[in-house]
PDB file of C-alpha atoms in Angstrom:
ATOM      1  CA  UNK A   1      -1.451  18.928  -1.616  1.00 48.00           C
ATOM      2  CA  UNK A   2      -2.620  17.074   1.524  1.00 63.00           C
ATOM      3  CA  UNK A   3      -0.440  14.769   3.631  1.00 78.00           C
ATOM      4  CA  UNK A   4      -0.688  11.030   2.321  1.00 89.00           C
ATOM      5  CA  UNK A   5      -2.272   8.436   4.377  1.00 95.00           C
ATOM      6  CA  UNK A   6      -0.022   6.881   6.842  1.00 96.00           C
ATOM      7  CA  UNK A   7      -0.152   4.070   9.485  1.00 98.00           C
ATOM      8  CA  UNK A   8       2.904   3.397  12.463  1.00 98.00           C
ATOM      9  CA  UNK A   9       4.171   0.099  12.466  1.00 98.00           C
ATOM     10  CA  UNK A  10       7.331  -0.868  15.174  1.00 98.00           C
ATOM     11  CA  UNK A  11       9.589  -3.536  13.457  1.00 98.00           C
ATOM     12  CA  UNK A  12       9.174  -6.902  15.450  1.00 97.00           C
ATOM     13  CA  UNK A  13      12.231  -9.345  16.411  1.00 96.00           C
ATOM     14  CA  UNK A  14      10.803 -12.087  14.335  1.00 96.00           C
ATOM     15  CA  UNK A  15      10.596 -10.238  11.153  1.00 97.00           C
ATOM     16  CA  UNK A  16      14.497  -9.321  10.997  1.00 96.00           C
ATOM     17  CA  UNK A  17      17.366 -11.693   8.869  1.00 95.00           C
ATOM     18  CA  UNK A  18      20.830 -12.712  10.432  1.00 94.00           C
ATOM     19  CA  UNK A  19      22.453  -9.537  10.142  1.00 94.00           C
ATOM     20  CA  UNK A  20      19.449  -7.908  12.188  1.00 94.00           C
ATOM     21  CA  UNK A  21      17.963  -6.083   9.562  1.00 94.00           C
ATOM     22  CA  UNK A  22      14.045  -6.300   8.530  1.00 96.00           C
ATOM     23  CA  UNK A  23      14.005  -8.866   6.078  1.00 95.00           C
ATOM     24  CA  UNK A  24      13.355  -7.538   2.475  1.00 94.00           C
ATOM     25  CA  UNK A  25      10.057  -9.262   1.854  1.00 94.00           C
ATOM     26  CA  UNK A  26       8.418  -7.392   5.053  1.00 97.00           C
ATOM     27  CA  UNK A  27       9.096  -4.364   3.778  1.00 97.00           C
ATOM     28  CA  UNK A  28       6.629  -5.614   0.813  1.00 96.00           C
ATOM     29  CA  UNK A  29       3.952  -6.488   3.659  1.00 97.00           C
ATOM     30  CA  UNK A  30       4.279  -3.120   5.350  1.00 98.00           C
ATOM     31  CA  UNK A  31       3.320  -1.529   2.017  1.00 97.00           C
ATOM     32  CA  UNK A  32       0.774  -4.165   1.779  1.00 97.00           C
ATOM     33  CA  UNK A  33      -0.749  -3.351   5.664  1.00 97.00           C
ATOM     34  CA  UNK A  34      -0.379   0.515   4.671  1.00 98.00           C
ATOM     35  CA  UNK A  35      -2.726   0.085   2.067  1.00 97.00           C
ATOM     36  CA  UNK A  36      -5.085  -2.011   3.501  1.00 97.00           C
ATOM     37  CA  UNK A  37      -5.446   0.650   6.293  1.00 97.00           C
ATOM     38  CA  UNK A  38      -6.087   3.536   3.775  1.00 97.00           C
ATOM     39  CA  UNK A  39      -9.329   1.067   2.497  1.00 97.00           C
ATOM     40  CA  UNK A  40     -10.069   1.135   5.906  1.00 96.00           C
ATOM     41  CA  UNK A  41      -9.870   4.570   6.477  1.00 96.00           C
ATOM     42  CA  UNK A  42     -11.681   5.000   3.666  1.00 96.00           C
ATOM     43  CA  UNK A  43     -14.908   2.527   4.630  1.00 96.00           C
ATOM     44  CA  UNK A  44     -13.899  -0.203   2.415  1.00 97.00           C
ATOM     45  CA  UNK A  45     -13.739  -3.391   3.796  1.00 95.00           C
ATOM     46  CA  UNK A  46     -12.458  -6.753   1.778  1.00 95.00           C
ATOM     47  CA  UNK A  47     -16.267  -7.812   2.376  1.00 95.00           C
ATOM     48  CA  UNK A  48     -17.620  -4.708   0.374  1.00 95.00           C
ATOM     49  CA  UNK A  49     -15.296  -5.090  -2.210  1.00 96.00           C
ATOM     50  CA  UNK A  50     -16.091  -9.246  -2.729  1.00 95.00           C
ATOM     51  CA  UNK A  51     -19.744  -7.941  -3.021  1.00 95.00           C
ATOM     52  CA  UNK A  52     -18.697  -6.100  -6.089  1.00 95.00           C
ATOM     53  CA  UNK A  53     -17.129  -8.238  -7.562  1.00 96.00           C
ATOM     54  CA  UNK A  54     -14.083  -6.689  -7.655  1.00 97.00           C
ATOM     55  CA  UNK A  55     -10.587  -7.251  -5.434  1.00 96.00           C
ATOM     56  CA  UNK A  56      -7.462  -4.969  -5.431  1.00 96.00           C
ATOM     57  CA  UNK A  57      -4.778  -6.204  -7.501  1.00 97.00           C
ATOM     58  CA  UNK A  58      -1.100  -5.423  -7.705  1.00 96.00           C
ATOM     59  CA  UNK A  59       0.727  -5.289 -10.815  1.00 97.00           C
ATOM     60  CA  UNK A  60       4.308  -4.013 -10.078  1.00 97.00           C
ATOM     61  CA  UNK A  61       6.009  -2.477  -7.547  1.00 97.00           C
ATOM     62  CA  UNK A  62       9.268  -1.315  -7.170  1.00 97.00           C
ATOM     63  CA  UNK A  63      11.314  -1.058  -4.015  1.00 97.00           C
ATOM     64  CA  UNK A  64      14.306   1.420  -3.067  1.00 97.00           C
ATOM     65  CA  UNK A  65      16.345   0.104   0.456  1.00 97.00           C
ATOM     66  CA  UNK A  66      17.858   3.522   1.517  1.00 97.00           C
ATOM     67  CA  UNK A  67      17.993   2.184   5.274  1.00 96.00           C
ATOM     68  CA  UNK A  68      18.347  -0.473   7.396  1.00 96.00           C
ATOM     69  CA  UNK A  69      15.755  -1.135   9.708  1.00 98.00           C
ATOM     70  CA  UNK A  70      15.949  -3.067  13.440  1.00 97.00           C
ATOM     71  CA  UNK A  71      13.904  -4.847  15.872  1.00 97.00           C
ATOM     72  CA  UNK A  72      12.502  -2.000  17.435  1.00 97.00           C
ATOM     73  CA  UNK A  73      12.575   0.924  15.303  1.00 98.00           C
ATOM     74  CA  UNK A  74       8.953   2.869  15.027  1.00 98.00           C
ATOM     75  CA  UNK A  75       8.320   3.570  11.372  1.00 98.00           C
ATOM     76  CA  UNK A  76       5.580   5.405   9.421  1.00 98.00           C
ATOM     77  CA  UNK A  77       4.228   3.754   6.711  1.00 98.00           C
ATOM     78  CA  UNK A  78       2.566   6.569   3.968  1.00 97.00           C
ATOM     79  CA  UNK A  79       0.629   5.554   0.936  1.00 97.00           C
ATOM     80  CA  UNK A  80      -0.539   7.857  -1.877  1.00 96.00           C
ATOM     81  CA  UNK A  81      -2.922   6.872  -4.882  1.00 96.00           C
ATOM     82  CA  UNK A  82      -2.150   8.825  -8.226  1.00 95.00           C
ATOM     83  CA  UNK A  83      -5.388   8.200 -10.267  1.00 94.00           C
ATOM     84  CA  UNK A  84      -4.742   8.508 -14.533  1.00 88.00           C
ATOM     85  CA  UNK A  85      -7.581   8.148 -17.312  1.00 88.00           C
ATOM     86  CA  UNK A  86      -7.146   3.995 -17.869  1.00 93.00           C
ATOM     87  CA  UNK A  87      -7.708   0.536 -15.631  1.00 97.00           C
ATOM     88  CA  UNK A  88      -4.584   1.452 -13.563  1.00 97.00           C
ATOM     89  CA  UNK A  89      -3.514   3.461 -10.904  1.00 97.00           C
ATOM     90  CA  UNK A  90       0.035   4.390  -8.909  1.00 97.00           C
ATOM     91  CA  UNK A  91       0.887   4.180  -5.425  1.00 97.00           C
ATOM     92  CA  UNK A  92       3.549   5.712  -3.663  1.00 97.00           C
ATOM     93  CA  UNK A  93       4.517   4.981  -0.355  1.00 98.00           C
ATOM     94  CA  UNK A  94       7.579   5.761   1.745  1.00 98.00           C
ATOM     95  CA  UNK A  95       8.633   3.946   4.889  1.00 98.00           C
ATOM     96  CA  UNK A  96      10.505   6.533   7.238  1.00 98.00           C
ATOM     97  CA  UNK A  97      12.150   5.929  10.459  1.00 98.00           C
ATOM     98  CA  UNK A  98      10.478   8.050  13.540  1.00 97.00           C
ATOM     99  CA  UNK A  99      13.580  10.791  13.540  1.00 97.00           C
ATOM    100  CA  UNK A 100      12.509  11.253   9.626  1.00 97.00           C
ATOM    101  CA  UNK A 101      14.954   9.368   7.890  1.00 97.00           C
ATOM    102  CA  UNK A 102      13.553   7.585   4.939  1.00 98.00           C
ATOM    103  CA  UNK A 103      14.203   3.609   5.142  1.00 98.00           C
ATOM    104  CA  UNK A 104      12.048   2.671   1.345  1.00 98.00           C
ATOM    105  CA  UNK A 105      10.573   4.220  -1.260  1.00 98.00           C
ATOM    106  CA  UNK A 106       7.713   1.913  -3.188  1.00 97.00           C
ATOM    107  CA  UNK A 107       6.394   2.797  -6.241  1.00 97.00           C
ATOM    108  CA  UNK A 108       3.339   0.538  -7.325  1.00 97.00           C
ATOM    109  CA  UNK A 109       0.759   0.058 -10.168  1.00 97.00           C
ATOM    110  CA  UNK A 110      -2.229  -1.757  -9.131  1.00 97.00           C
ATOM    111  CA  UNK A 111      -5.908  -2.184 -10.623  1.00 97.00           C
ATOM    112  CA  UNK A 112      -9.565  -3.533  -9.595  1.00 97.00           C
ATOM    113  CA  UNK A 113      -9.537  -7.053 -10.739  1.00 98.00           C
ATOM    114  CA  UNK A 114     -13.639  -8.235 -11.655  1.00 97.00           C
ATOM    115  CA  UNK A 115     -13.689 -11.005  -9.827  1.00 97.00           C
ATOM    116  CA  UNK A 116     -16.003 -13.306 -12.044  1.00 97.00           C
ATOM    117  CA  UNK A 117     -14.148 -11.933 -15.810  1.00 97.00           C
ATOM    118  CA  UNK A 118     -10.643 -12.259 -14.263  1.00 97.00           C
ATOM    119  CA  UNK A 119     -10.188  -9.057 -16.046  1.00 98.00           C
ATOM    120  CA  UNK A 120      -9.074  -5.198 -14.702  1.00 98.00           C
ATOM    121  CA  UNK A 121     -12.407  -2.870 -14.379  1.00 97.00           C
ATOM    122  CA  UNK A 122     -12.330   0.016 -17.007  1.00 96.00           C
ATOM    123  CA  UNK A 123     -11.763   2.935 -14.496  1.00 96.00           C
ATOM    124  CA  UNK A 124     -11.234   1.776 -10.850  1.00 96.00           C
ATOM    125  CA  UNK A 125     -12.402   5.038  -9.663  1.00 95.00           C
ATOM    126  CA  UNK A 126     -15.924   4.603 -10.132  1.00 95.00           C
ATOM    127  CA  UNK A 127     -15.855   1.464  -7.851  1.00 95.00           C
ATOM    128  CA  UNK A 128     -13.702   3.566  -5.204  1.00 95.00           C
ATOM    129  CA  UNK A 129     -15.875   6.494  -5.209  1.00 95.00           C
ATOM    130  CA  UNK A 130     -19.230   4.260  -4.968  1.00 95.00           C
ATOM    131  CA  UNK A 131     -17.869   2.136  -2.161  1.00 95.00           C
ATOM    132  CA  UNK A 132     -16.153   4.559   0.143  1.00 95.00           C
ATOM    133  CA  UNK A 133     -17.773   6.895   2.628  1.00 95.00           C
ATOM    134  CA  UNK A 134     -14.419   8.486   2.203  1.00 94.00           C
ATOM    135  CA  UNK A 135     -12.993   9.047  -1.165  1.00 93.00           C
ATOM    136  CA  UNK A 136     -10.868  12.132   0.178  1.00 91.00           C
ATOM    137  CA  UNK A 137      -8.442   9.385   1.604  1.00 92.00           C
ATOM    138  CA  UNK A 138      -7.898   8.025  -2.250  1.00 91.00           C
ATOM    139  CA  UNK A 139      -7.289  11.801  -3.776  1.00 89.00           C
ATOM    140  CA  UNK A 140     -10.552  11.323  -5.451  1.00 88.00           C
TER     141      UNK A 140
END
């Protein structure tokens, strides 16, 4: 199996709480940046999906906090699609700390919301696979 996509991001001052620790709802837009860079990666840009019709669309995700993170720290954010036979489709993505330690796990479910029904697309892989110039970077 190939290595998932991954992106650095270095934890910023402003984005800790109190106690110095990375407040929980950045973790959330780590994930959030991760993926948006694997669309990149992938040739997709917010402006091919709008003409489409169709926009990415979480439905659940699911964080584990294993370890703190500080102003400072250099992370690696990974992201990894899991594709099944229906409208949905899994993400995983770990944050780890730069000596390998492993700061979140996410686990996700998102879809391909058509933008003019307000309803998910039947199989979100077709739109991937027509829209990317790289579909490798999905698993598809």
């Amino acid at each position: 199996m190939a290595e998932p996509f991954s992106v650095p991001v270095t934890v910023r001052g402003y984005e800790t709480d109190i106690q110095g620790h990375l407040n929980q709802s950045v973790y959330l837009q780590y994930a959030e940046h991760a993926r948006w860079c694997l669309l990149d990666a992938a040739g997709i840009g917010q402006t091919d999906l709008v003409s489409k019709g169709v926009g990415p669309v979480t439905l659940e995700t699911t964080i584990r906090y294993l370890r703190e993170l500080r102003a400072g720290d250099r992370t690696e954010v990974t992201c990894a699609f899991t594709w099944g036979e229906g409208k949905t489709y899994r993400i995983g993505q770990t944050i780890r700390k730069a000596d390998g330690t492993v700061a979140a796990e996410f686990t996700a479910v998102g879809g391909l919301l058509d933008l003019k029904e307000r309803t998910l697309v039947a199989d979100p892989r077709v739109y991937f696979r027509a829209l990317a110039a790289d579909p490798g970077v999905f698993g598809l």
